[in-house]
Coordinates of N, CA, C and O and ligand atoms in Angstrom, one line a residue:
M1 N 0.9 -1.2 0.0 CA 0.0 0.0 0.0 C 0.9 1.2 0.0 O 0.6 2.2 0.7
T2 N 2.0 1.2 -0.7 CA 2.9 2.3 -0.7 C 2.4 3.5 -1.5 O 2.9 4.6 -1.3
D3 N 1.3 3.3 -2.3 CA 0.8 4.4 -3.0 C -0.3 5.1 -2.3 O -0.9 6.0 -2.8
L4 N -0.5 4.8 -1.0 CA -1.5 5.5 -0.2 C -1.0 6.9 0.2 O 0.0 7.0 0.9
A5 N -1.7 7.9 -0.3 CA -1.2 9.3 0.1 C -1.4 9.5 1.6 O -2.3 9.0 2.2
R6 N -0.5 10.3 2.2 CA -0.6 10.5 3.6 C -1.1 11.9 3.9 O -0.5 12.8 4.5
T7 N -2.3 12.1 3.3 CA -2.9 13.5 3.3 C -4.2 13.6 4.0 O -4.8 14.7 4.1
A8 N -4.7 12.5 4.5 CA -6.1 12.5 5.1 C -6.0 12.9 6.6 O -5.0 12.9 7.3
R9 N -7.2 13.3 7.1 CA -7.4 13.6 8.5 C -8.5 12.7 9.0 O -9.6 12.5 8.3
I10 N -8.4 12.1 10.1 CA -9.4 11.3 10.7 C -9.8 11.8 12.1 O -9.0 12.3 12.9
D11 N -11.1 11.9 12.3 CA -11.7 12.3 13.6 C -12.7 11.2 14.0 O -13.6 10.9 13.3
V12 N -12.5 10.6 15.2 CA -13.4 9.7 15.7 C -14.6 10.5 16.4 O -14.3 11.2 17.3
L13 N -15.8 10.3 15.8 CA -16.9 11.1 16.3 C -17.5 10.4 17.6 O -17.9 11.1 18.5
V14 N -17.6 9.1 17.5 CA -18.1 8.3 18.6 C -17.2 7.1 18.9 O -16.9 6.4 17.9
E15 N -16.7 7.0 20.1 CA -15.9 5.8 20.5 C -16.9 4.7 20.9 O -17.6 4.9 21.9
G16 N -17.0 3.7 20.2 CA -18.0 2.6 20.4 C -17.7 1.9 21.7 O -16.6 1.9 22.3
Y17 N -18.7 1.1 22.1 CA -18.6 0.2 23.3 C -19.6 -0.9 23.1 O -20.6 -0.8 22.3
A18 N -19.5 -1.9 23.9 CA -20.4 -3.0 23.9 C -20.5 -3.5 25.3 O -19.7 -4.3 25.8
R19 N -21.5 -3.0 26.0 CA -21.8 -3.3 27.4 C -23.3 -3.7 27.4 O -24.1 -2.9 27.8
M20 N -23.5 -4.9 27.1 CA -24.9 -5.4 26.9 C -25.8 -5.0 28.1 O -25.3 -5.2 29.2
P21 N -27.0 -4.5 27.8 CA -27.6 -4.4 26.5 C -27.3 -3.1 25.7 O -27.9 -2.8 24.7
H22 N -26.3 -2.4 26.2 CA -25.9 -1.1 25.6 C -24.8 -1.3 24.6 O -23.7 -1.7 25.0
V23 N -25.0 -0.9 23.4 CA -24.0 -1.0 22.3 C -23.9 0.3 21.6 O -25.0 0.9 21.2
A24 N -22.8 0.7 21.3 CA -22.6 1.8 20.3 C -21.4 1.4 19.4 O -20.4 0.8 19.8
G25 N -21.6 1.7 18.1 CA -20.5 1.4 17.2 C -19.6 2.7 17.1 O -20.0 3.8 17.2
T26 N -18.3 2.4 16.8 CA -17.4 3.5 16.6 C -17.8 4.2 15.3 O -18.0 3.6 14.2
V27 N -18.0 5.5 15.3 CA -18.3 6.3 14.1 C -17.2 7.3 13.9 O -16.7 8.0 14.8
S28 N -16.7 7.3 12.6 CA -15.6 8.2 12.3 C -15.8 9.0 11.1 O -16.6 8.7 10.2
L29 N -15.1 10.2 11.1 CA -15.1 11.1 10.0 C -13.7 11.1 9.4 O -12.7 11.2 10.1
V30 N -13.7 10.9 8.0 CA -12.4 10.9 7.3 C -12.5 12.0 6.2 O -13.4 11.9 5.4
R31 N -11.6 12.9 6.2 CA -11.5 13.9 5.2 C -10.2 13.8 4.4 O -9.1 13.7 5.0
D32 N -10.4 13.8 3.1 CA -9.2 13.8 2.2 C -9.6 14.3 0.9 O -10.6 13.9 0.3
A33 N -8.7 15.2 0.3 CA -9.0 15.9 -1.0 C -10.4 16.4 -0.9 O -10.8 17.1 0.0
D34 N -11.3 16.0 -1.9 CA -12.6 16.6 -1.9 C -13.6 15.7 -1.2 O -14.8 15.9 -1.4
R35 N -13.2 14.7 -0.5 CA -14.1 13.7 0.1 C -14.3 14.0 1.6 O -13.3 14.3 2.4
V36 N -15.5 13.9 2.0 CA -15.9 14.0 3.5 C -16.7 12.7 3.7 O -17.8 12.5 3.3
V37 N -16.0 11.7 4.4 CA -16.5 10.4 4.5 C -16.9 10.0 6.0 O -16.1 10.2 6.9
V38 N -18.1 9.5 6.1 CA -18.5 9.0 7.4 C -18.4 7.5 7.4 O -18.9 6.9 6.5
V39 N -17.7 6.9 8.3 CA -17.5 5.5 8.4 C -18.4 4.9 9.5 O -18.2 5.4 10.7
D40 N -19.3 4.0 9.2 CA -20.1 3.3 10.2 C -21.0 4.2 11.0 O -20.9 4.3 12.3
P41 N -22.0 4.9 10.4 CA -22.9 5.7 11.2 C -24.0 4.7 11.8 O -25.0 4.5 11.2
G42 N -23.6 4.2 12.9 CA -24.4 3.1 13.5 C -25.0 3.5 14.8 O -25.4 4.6 15.0
M43 N -25.2 2.4 15.6 CA -26.0 2.6 16.9 C -25.3 3.6 17.8 O -24.1 3.5 18.1
V44 N -26.1 4.5 18.4 CA -25.6 5.4 19.4 C -26.8 5.7 20.3 O -28.0 5.4 19.9
A45 N -26.5 6.2 21.5 CA -27.6 6.4 22.5 C -28.5 7.5 22.0 O -29.7 7.5 22.3
D46 N -27.9 8.5 21.3 CA -28.7 9.6 20.8 C -28.0 10.1 19.5 O -26.8 10.2 19.5
R47 N -28.8 10.4 18.5 CA -28.1 10.8 17.2 C -27.3 12.1 17.4 O -26.4 12.3 16.6
E48 N -27.6 12.9 18.3 CA -26.8 14.1 18.6 C -25.4 13.8 18.9 O -24.5 14.6 18.7
L49 N -25.2 12.5 19.4 CA -23.8 12.1 19.7 C -22.9 12.0 18.4 O -21.7 12.0 18.5
I50 N -23.6 11.9 17.3 CA -22.9 11.9 16.0 C -22.9 13.3 15.5 O -21.8 13.8 15.0
L51 N -24.0 13.9 15.5 CA -24.2 15.3 14.8 C -23.4 16.4 15.6 O -22.8 17.3 15.0
G52 N -23.4 16.3 16.9 CA -22.7 17.3 17.7 C -21.2 17.4 17.4 O -20.7 18.5 17.1
P53 N -20.5 16.3 17.5 CA -19.1 16.3 17.2 C -18.8 16.7 15.7 O -17.8 17.3 15.4
L54 N -19.7 16.3 14.8 CA -19.5 16.7 13.4 C -19.6 18.2 13.3 O -18.8 18.9 12.7
R55 N -20.6 18.8 14.0 CA -20.8 20.2 14.0 C -19.6 20.9 14.6 O -19.1 22.0 14.0
A56 N -19.1 20.4 15.6 CA -17.9 21.0 16.3 C -16.7 21.0 15.4 O -15.8 21.9 15.5
L57 N -16.7 20.1 14.4 CA -15.6 20.1 13.4 C -15.9 21.0 12.2 O -15.1 21.0 11.3
G58 N -17.0 21.6 12.2 CA -17.4 22.5 11.1 C -18.0 21.8 9.9 O -18.0 22.3 8.8
V59 N -18.5 20.6 10.2 CA -19.0 19.8 9.1 C -20.6 19.6 9.3 O -21.0 19.1 10.4
A60 N -21.3 20.0 8.3 CA -22.8 19.8 8.3 C -23.1 18.4 7.7 O -22.3 17.9 6.8
P61 N -24.2 17.8 8.0 CA -24.6 16.6 7.3 C -24.6 16.7 5.8 O -24.2 15.7 5.1
E62 N -24.9 17.9 5.3 CA -25.0 18.1 3.9 C -23.6 18.1 3.2 O -23.4 18.0 2.0
D63 N -22.6 18.3 4.1 CA -21.2 18.3 3.5 C -20.6 16.9 3.3 O -19.6 16.7 2.6
V64 N -21.3 15.9 3.8 CA -20.8 14.5 3.7 C -20.9 14.1 2.3 O -22.0 14.2 1.6
T65 N -19.9 13.5 1.7 CA -19.9 13.0 0.3 C -20.0 11.5 0.2 O -20.4 11.1 -0.9
D66 N -19.7 10.8 1.2 CA -19.7 9.3 1.1 C -19.9 8.7 2.5 O -19.5 9.3 3.5
V67 N -20.5 7.5 2.5 CA -20.6 6.7 3.7 C -20.0 5.4 3.4 O -20.2 4.8 2.3
V68 N -19.2 4.8 4.3 CA -18.7 3.5 4.2 C -19.2 2.7 5.4 O -19.2 3.2 6.5
V69 N -19.6 1.5 5.1 CA -20.0 0.6 6.2 C -19.0 -0.6 6.3 O -18.7 -1.2 5.3
S70 N -18.6 -0.9 7.5 CA -17.6 -1.9 7.7 C -18.1 -3.3 7.5 O -17.4 -4.2 7.2
H71 N -19.5 -3.5 7.7 CA -20.2 -4.7 7.4 C -21.6 -4.5 7.7 O -22.0 -3.4 8.1
H72 N -22.4 -5.5 7.5 CA -23.9 -5.3 7.5 C -24.5 -5.8 8.8 O -25.4 -6.6 8.8
H73 N -24.0 -5.3 9.9 CA -24.8 -5.4 11.2 C -25.3 -4.0 11.6 O -24.6 -3.0 11.3
L74 N -26.5 -4.0 12.1 CA -27.2 -2.8 12.4 C -26.5 -1.8 13.3 O -26.6 -0.6 13.1
D75 N -25.6 -2.3 14.1 CA -24.9 -1.4 15.1 C -23.9 -0.5 14.3 O -23.3 0.4 14.9
H76 N -23.7 -0.8 13.0 CA -22.8 0.0 12.2 C -23.5 0.7 11.0 O -22.8 1.3 10.2
T77 N -24.8 0.5 10.9 CA -25.5 1.0 9.7 C -26.8 1.8 10.0 O -27.3 2.5 9.1
V78 N -27.3 1.7 11.2 CA -28.7 2.1 11.4 C -28.9 3.6 11.2 O -30.0 4.1 11.0
N79 N -27.8 4.4 11.2 CA -28.0 5.9 11.1 C -27.4 6.4 9.7 O -27.2 7.6 9.6
I80 N -27.4 5.6 8.7 CA -26.9 6.1 7.4 C -27.8 7.2 6.9 O -27.3 8.2 6.3
A81 N -29.1 7.2 7.2 CA -30.0 8.2 6.6 C -29.9 9.6 7.4 O -30.7 10.5 7.1
L82 N -29.0 9.7 8.3 CA -28.7 11.0 8.9 C -28.1 11.9 7.9 O -28.1 13.2 8.0
F83 N -27.6 11.3 6.8 CA -26.9 12.1 5.8 C -27.7 12.1 4.5 O -28.6 11.3 4.3
P84 N -27.4 13.1 3.6 CA -28.2 13.1 2.4 C -27.9 11.9 1.5 O -27.1 11.0 1.9
V85 N -28.6 11.8 0.4 CA -28.3 10.6 -0.5 C -26.9 10.8 -1.1 O -26.7 11.7 -1.9
V86 N -26.0 10.0 -0.6 CA -24.6 10.0 -1.1 C -24.2 8.6 -1.4 O -24.9 7.7 -0.9
P87 N -23.1 8.4 -2.1 CA -22.7 7.0 -2.3 C -22.4 6.3 -1.0 O -21.7 6.9 -0.1
V88 N -23.0 5.1 -0.8 CA -22.7 4.3 0.3 C -22.0 3.0 -0.1 O -22.4 2.3 -1.1
H89 N -20.8 2.8 0.5 CA -19.9 1.8 0.0 C -19.9 0.6 0.9 O -19.7 0.8 2.2
D90 N -20.0 -0.6 0.4 CA -19.8 -1.8 1.2 C -18.9 -2.7 0.5 O -18.2 -2.3 -0.5
F91 N -18.9 -4.0 0.9 CA -17.9 -4.9 0.4 C -18.0 -5.2 -1.1 O -17.0 -5.6 -1.7
R92 N -19.2 -5.1 -1.6 CA -19.3 -5.5 -3.0 C -19.9 -4.4 -3.9 O -20.1 -4.7 -5.1
S93 N -20.3 -3.3 -3.3 CA -21.1 -2.4 -4.1 C -21.0 -1.0 -3.6 O -20.5 -0.7 -2.6
V94 N -21.5 -0.1 -4.5 CA -21.7 1.3 -4.1 C -23.2 1.6 -4.5 O -23.6 1.3 -5.6
I95 N -24.0 2.1 -3.5 CA -25.3 2.4 -3.8 C -25.5 3.9 -3.6 O -24.9 4.6 -2.8
E96 N -26.3 4.5 -4.5 CA -26.7 5.9 -4.4 C -28.1 6.1 -4.9 O -28.4 5.8 -6.0
G97 N -29.0 6.5 -3.9 CA -30.4 6.5 -4.3 C -30.8 5.1 -4.8 O -30.7 4.2 -4.0
D98 N -31.3 5.0 -6.0 CA -31.8 3.7 -6.5 C -30.7 3.0 -7.4 O -31.0 2.1 -8.1
R99 N -29.5 3.6 -7.5 CA -28.5 3.1 -8.4 C -27.6 2.2 -7.6 O -26.9 2.6 -6.7
L100 N -27.5 1.0 -8.1 CA -26.6 0.0 -7.6 C -25.4 -0.3 -8.5 O -25.7 -0.7 -9.7
T101 N -24.2 -0.1 -8.1 CA -23.0 -0.4 -8.9 C -22.3 -1.5 -8.2 O -21.8 -1.3 -7.0
L102 N -22.1 -2.6 -8.8 CA -21.3 -3.7 -8.2 C -19.9 -3.5 -8.5 O -19.5 -3.2 -9.7
R103 N -19.1 -3.6 -7.5 CA -17.6 -3.6 -7.6 C -17.0 -4.2 -6.4 O -17.5 -4.0 -5.3
P104 N -15.9 -4.9 -6.5 CA -15.3 -5.4 -5.3 C -14.6 -4.3 -4.5 O -14.0 -3.4 -5.1
A105 N -14.7 -4.4 -3.2 CA -14.1 -3.3 -2.4 C -12.6 -3.3 -2.4 O -12.0 -2.2 -2.2
D106 N -12.0 -4.5 -2.5 CA -10.6 -4.6 -2.2 C -9.8 -3.7 -3.2 O -9.8 -3.9 -4.4
G107 N -9.1 -2.7 -2.6 CA -8.2 -1.8 -3.4 C -8.9 -0.6 -3.9 O -8.3 0.3 -4.5
F108 N -10.2 -0.5 -3.6 CA -11.0 0.6 -4.1 C -10.5 1.9 -3.4 O -10.5 2.1 -2.2
A109 N -10.2 2.9 -4.2 CA -9.7 4.2 -3.7 C -10.8 5.2 -3.7 O -11.3 5.6 -4.8
L110 N -11.2 5.7 -2.5 CA -12.2 6.8 -2.5 C -11.5 8.1 -2.7 O -12.1 9.1 -3.2
S111 N -10.2 8.2 -2.4 CA -9.4 9.4 -2.6 C -8.0 8.9 -2.6 O -7.7 7.8 -2.2
P112 N -7.0 9.8 -2.8 CA -5.6 9.4 -2.7 C -5.2 8.8 -1.4 O -4.4 7.9 -1.3
G113 N -5.9 9.2 -0.3 CA -5.5 8.8 1.0 C -6.5 7.9 1.7 O -6.3 7.6 2.9
I114 N -7.5 7.4 1.0 CA -8.5 6.5 1.5 C -8.7 5.3 0.6 O -9.1 5.4 -0.5
R115 N -8.4 4.1 1.2 CA -8.5 2.9 0.4 C -9.4 1.9 1.1 O -9.3 1.8 2.4
L116 N -10.2 1.2 0.4 CA -11.0 0.1 1.0 C -10.3 -1.2 0.8 O -9.7 -1.5 -0.3
L117 N -10.4 -2.1 1.8 CA -9.9 -3.4 1.7 C -11.0 -4.4 2.1 O -11.7 -4.2 3.0
A118 N -11.1 -5.5 1.3 CA -12.0 -6.6 1.7 C -11.3 -7.4 2.7 O -10.2 -8.0 2.4
T119 N -11.8 -7.4 4.0 CA -11.2 -8.2 5.0 C -12.1 -9.1 5.8 O -12.5 -8.9 6.9
P120 N -12.6 -10.1 5.1 CA -13.6 -11.0 5.7 C -13.0 -11.6 7.0 O -11.8 -12.0 7.1
G121 N -13.8 -11.6 8.1 CA -13.4 -12.1 9.3 C -14.5 -12.1 10.3 O -15.1 -13.2 10.6
H122 N -14.8 -11.0 10.9 CA -16.0 -10.8 11.8 C -17.2 -11.3 11.1 O -18.1 -12.0 11.6
T123 N -17.4 -10.9 9.8 CA -18.4 -11.5 8.9 C -17.7 -11.7 7.5 O -16.7 -11.1 7.3
P124 N -18.3 -12.4 6.7 CA -17.7 -12.6 5.3 C -17.7 -11.3 4.5 O -17.0 -11.1 3.5
Q125 N -18.5 -10.3 5.0 CA -18.7 -9.0 4.2 C -17.9 -7.9 4.8 O -18.3 -6.7 4.6
D126 N -16.9 -8.1 5.6 CA -16.2 -7.0 6.2 C -15.3 -6.2 5.3 O -14.6 -6.8 4.4
V127 N -15.3 -4.9 5.5 CA -14.5 -4.0 4.8 C -13.6 -3.2 5.8 O -14.1 -2.8 6.9
T128 N -12.4 -3.1 5.6 CA -11.5 -2.2 6.4 C -11.2 -0.9 5.5 O -10.9 -1.0 4.4
T129 N -11.4 0.2 6.2 CA -11.0 1.5 5.5 C -9.6 1.9 6.0 O -9.4 2.1 7.2
L130 N -8.7 1.9 5.0 CA -7.3 2.3 5.3 C -7.1 3.7 5.0 O -7.5 4.2 3.9
V131 N -6.6 4.5 5.9 CA -6.5 5.9 5.8 C -5.1 6.4 6.0 O -4.5 6.1 7.1
G132 N -4.5 7.1 5.1 CA -3.2 7.6 5.2 C -3.2 9.0 5.8 O -3.7 10.0 5.1
T133 N -2.7 9.2 7.0 CA -2.6 10.6 7.6 C -1.1 10.9 7.6 O -0.2 10.0 7.4
P134 N -0.7 12.1 7.9 CA 0.7 12.4 8.0 C 1.4 11.6 9.0 O 2.6 11.3 8.8
E135 N 0.7 11.2 10.1 CA 1.4 10.5 11.2 C 1.3 9.0 11.1 O 2.2 8.3 11.6
D136 N 0.2 8.5 10.5 CA -0.1 7.1 10.6 C -0.8 6.5 9.4 O -1.3 7.3 8.6
V137 N -0.7 5.2 9.2 CA -1.7 4.5 8.4 C -2.7 3.9 9.3 O -2.4 3.1 10.2
V138 N -3.9 4.4 9.2 CA -5.0 4.0 10.2 C -5.9 3.0 9.5 O -6.4 3.2 8.4
A139 N -6.3 2.0 10.3 CA -7.2 1.0 9.8 C -8.5 1.1 10.6 O -8.5 0.9 11.8
L140 N -9.6 1.5 9.9 CA -10.9 1.5 10.6 C -11.5 0.1 10.2 O -11.8 -0.1 9.1
T141 N -11.8 -0.7 11.3 CA -12.0 -2.1 11.0 C -12.8 -2.7 12.1 O -12.7 -2.4 13.3
H142 N -13.6 -3.8 11.8 CA -14.3 -4.6 12.8 C -13.6 -5.9 13.0 O -14.1 -6.8 13.6
L143 N -12.3 -6.0 12.5 CA -11.6 -7.2 12.8 C -11.3 -7.3 14.3 O -11.0 -8.4 14.8
W144 N -11.3 -6.2 14.9 CA -11.2 -6.1 16.4 C -12.4 -5.3 16.9 O -12.7 -4.3 16.3
W145 N -12.9 -5.7 18.0 CA -14.0 -4.9 18.6 C -13.4 -3.8 19.5 O -13.9 -2.7 19.6
T146 N -12.3 -4.2 20.1 CA -11.5 -3.3 21.0 C -10.0 -3.8 20.9 O -9.8 -4.8 20.2
A147 N -9.2 -3.1 21.6 CA -7.8 -3.5 21.6 C -7.6 -4.9 22.1 O -6.6 -5.6 21.8
E148 N -8.5 -5.4 22.9 CA -8.4 -6.7 23.5 C -8.9 -7.8 22.6 O -8.9 -9.0 22.9
G149 N -9.5 -7.4 21.5 CA -10.0 -8.4 20.6 C -11.5 -8.3 20.3 O -11.9 -7.3 19.8
P150 N -12.3 -9.3 20.7 CA -11.9 -10.5 21.4 C -11.0 -11.4 20.6 O -11.1 -11.4 19.4
A151 N -10.2 -12.2 21.3 CA -9.2 -13.0 20.7 C -9.9 -14.0 19.7 O -9.5 -14.2 18.6
D152 N -11.1 -14.5 20.2 CA -11.9 -15.4 19.4 C -13.2 -14.7 19.2 O -14.1 -14.6 20.1
D153 N -13.4 -14.1 18.0 CA -14.7 -13.4 17.7 C -15.8 -14.4 17.6 O -15.8 -15.2 16.7
P154 N -16.8 -14.3 18.5 CA -17.9 -15.3 18.5 C -18.7 -15.3 17.2 O -19.4 -16.2 16.9
F155 N -18.6 -14.2 16.5 CA -19.4 -14.1 15.2 C -18.7 -14.7 14.1 O -19.2 -15.0 13.0
A156 N -17.3 -14.8 14.2 CA -16.5 -15.1 13.0 C -16.8 -16.5 12.5 O -16.7 -17.5 13.3
P157 N -17.3 -16.7 11.3 CA -17.6 -18.0 10.8 C -16.3 -18.8 10.5 O -16.4 -20.1 10.4
D158 N -15.2 -18.2 10.3 CA -14.0 -18.9 9.9 C -12.8 -18.3 10.6 O -12.3 -17.2 10.3
R159 N -12.4 -18.9 11.7 CA -11.3 -18.4 12.6 C -10.0 -18.2 11.8 O -9.3 -17.2 12.0
A160 N -9.7 -19.1 10.9 CA -8.4 -19.0 10.2 C -8.4 -17.8 9.3 O -7.4 -17.0 9.1
L161 N -9.6 -17.5 8.7 CA -9.7 -16.3 7.8 C -9.6 -15.0 8.6 O -8.9 -14.1 8.2
L162 N -10.2 -15.0 9.8 CA -10.1 -13.8 10.7 C -8.6 -13.6 11.0 O -8.2 -12.4 10.9
Q163 N -7.9 -14.6 11.3 CA -6.5 -14.5 11.7 C -5.7 -14.0 10.5 O -4.9 -13.1 10.7
Q164 N -6.0 -14.5 9.4 CA -5.3 -14.1 8.2 C -5.5 -12.6 7.8 O -4.5 -11.9 7.5
Q165 N -6.7 -12.2 8.0 CA -7.0 -10.8 7.7 C -6.5 -9.8 8.8 O -6.1 -8.7 8.5
R166 N -6.5 -10.3 10.0 CA -5.9 -9.5 11.1 C -4.4 -9.3 10.8 O -3.9 -8.2 10.9
E167 N -3.7 -10.4 10.4 CA -2.3 -10.3 10.1 C -2.1 -9.3 8.9 O -1.1 -8.5 8.9
R168 N -2.9 -9.4 7.9 CA -2.8 -8.5 6.8 C -2.9 -7.1 7.2 O -2.1 -6.2 6.8
V169 N -3.9 -6.8 8.0 CA -4.1 -5.4 8.4 C -3.0 -4.9 9.3 O -2.5 -3.7 9.2
L170 N -2.5 -5.8 10.2 CA -1.4 -5.4 11.0 C -0.1 -5.1 10.3 O 0.8 -4.4 10.7
G171 N 0.0 -5.7 9.1 CA 1.1 -5.5 8.2 C 1.1 -4.1 7.5 O 2.1 -3.7 7.0
L172 N -0.1 -3.5 7.6 CA -0.2 -2.2 6.9 C -0.4 -1.0 7.8 O 0.0 0.1 7.5
A173 N -1.1 -1.3 8.9 CA -1.6 -0.1 9.8 C -0.7 0.1 11.0 O -0.1 -0.9 11.6
T174 N -0.5 1.3 11.4 CA 0.2 1.7 12.6 C -0.8 2.1 13.7 O -0.4 2.3 14.9
L175 N -2.1 2.3 13.3 CA -3.1 2.6 14.3 C -4.4 1.9 13.9 O -4.7 1.9 12.7
V176 N -5.1 1.4 14.8 CA -6.4 0.7 14.5 C -7.5 1.4 15.2 O -7.4 1.7 16.4
V177 N -8.6 1.7 14.5 CA -9.8 2.2 15.1 C -10.8 1.0 15.0 O -11.3 0.7 14.0
P178 N -11.0 0.4 16.2 CA -11.9 -0.8 16.2 C -13.3 -0.5 16.3 O -13.7 0.6 16.6
G179 N -14.2 -1.5 16.1 CA -15.6 -1.3 16.0 C -16.3 -0.9 17.3 O -17.3 -0.2 17.2
H180 N -15.7 -1.2 18.4 CA -16.4 -0.9 19.7 C -15.4 -0.4 20.8 O -15.6 -0.8 22.0
G181 N -14.4 0.3 20.4 CA -13.5 0.7 21.5 C -12.6 1.9 21.0 O -12.8 2.4 19.9
A182 N -11.7 2.2 21.8 CA -10.8 3.3 21.5 C -9.7 2.9 20.5 O -9.3 1.7 20.4
P183 N -9.2 3.9 19.7 CA -8.1 3.6 18.8 C -6.9 3.0 19.6 O -6.7 3.4 20.8
F184 N -6.2 2.1 19.0 CA -5.0 1.5 19.7 C -3.9 1.3 18.7 O -4.1 1.1 17.5
R185 N -2.7 1.3 19.3 CA -1.5 0.9 18.5 C -1.2 -0.5 18.6 O -1.0 -1.0 19.7
P186 N -1.2 -1.3 17.5 CA -1.0 -2.7 17.6 C 0.4 -3.0 18.3 O 1.4 -2.3 18.0
G187 N 0.4 -4.1 19.1 CA 1.6 -4.5 19.7 C 1.6 -6.0 19.8 O 0.8 -6.7 19.2
V188 N 2.6 -6.5 20.6 CA 2.7 -8.0 20.7 C 1.5 -8.6 21.3 O 1.2 -9.8 21.1
G189 N 0.8 -7.8 22.1 CA -0.4 -8.3 22.8 C -1.7 -8.3 22.0 O -2.7 -8.7 22.4
T190 N -1.6 -7.7 20.8 CA -2.8 -7.6 20.0 C -3.2 -9.0 19.5 O -2.4 -9.7 18.9
P191 N -4.5 -9.3 19.7 CA -4.9 -10.6 19.3 C -4.8 -10.8 17.8 O -5.2 -9.9 17.0
R192 N -4.3 -11.9 17.3 CA -4.2 -12.2 15.9 C -5.3 -13.2 15.5 O -5.8 -13.9 16.3
Ligands
ZN201 ZN1 -20.9 -6.9 13.5
ZN202 ZN1 -20.2 -4.2 15.9

C-alpha cells in the first residue's frame, strides 16, 4: 500500500462500546481531498452524539460526500440516513439513491489517502477502511471490537480467515480504530 497518500485527516466522532444491552458502534469522519466520509454511522444512544461532534468540526450533514459501512450489522449502519443521499460503500457495491453499482471493495480508492480493503473475518462481508494521515496509516475495521480483541470473535464463521485478515491489516496499519473501542497501536499483545 505504498501508493496510499498521507494526506487524510481522521476524527473519531463516537468511540464505540459493547456493554450489553448497551451497544454503540465507533463512528468516524475521514476527510481527504474533496471527500468527506463518514464510516459506520451506526448505533448510538442519541443521534446528537454523532451530529454534535460533526458540527464541532465545522461539518454539516450536507457536507458529507460518502458513507462506508464496515459490514452489515445494524450497530454500524442504522444511522446512514442522517446524511443526504450520497454514495454508500460496502464490500461488493456502491449504492446511491436507487442506483446499484457492483464492484469489489478490495483496493477501491475513495481518494488518494483513503483505500478500502475486503477483510472477511468478523463477517464474510467485512471492509477495512485504510486511511493515510501524515502521522499514521490508520485501519478502521471490525476485525477487532476493542484493543483486547476478542481473541476469538464469537461471530466469525472462519477463525483462520479472521486471523489471516488481522495479520494482513497489522502489516499495513500503525493505528487501529476498532468497532467498539478506543483507537489503539498494535503490539505484541494484539490478538491475531
Ligand atoms: Zn458486527
Ligand atoms: Zn459491531
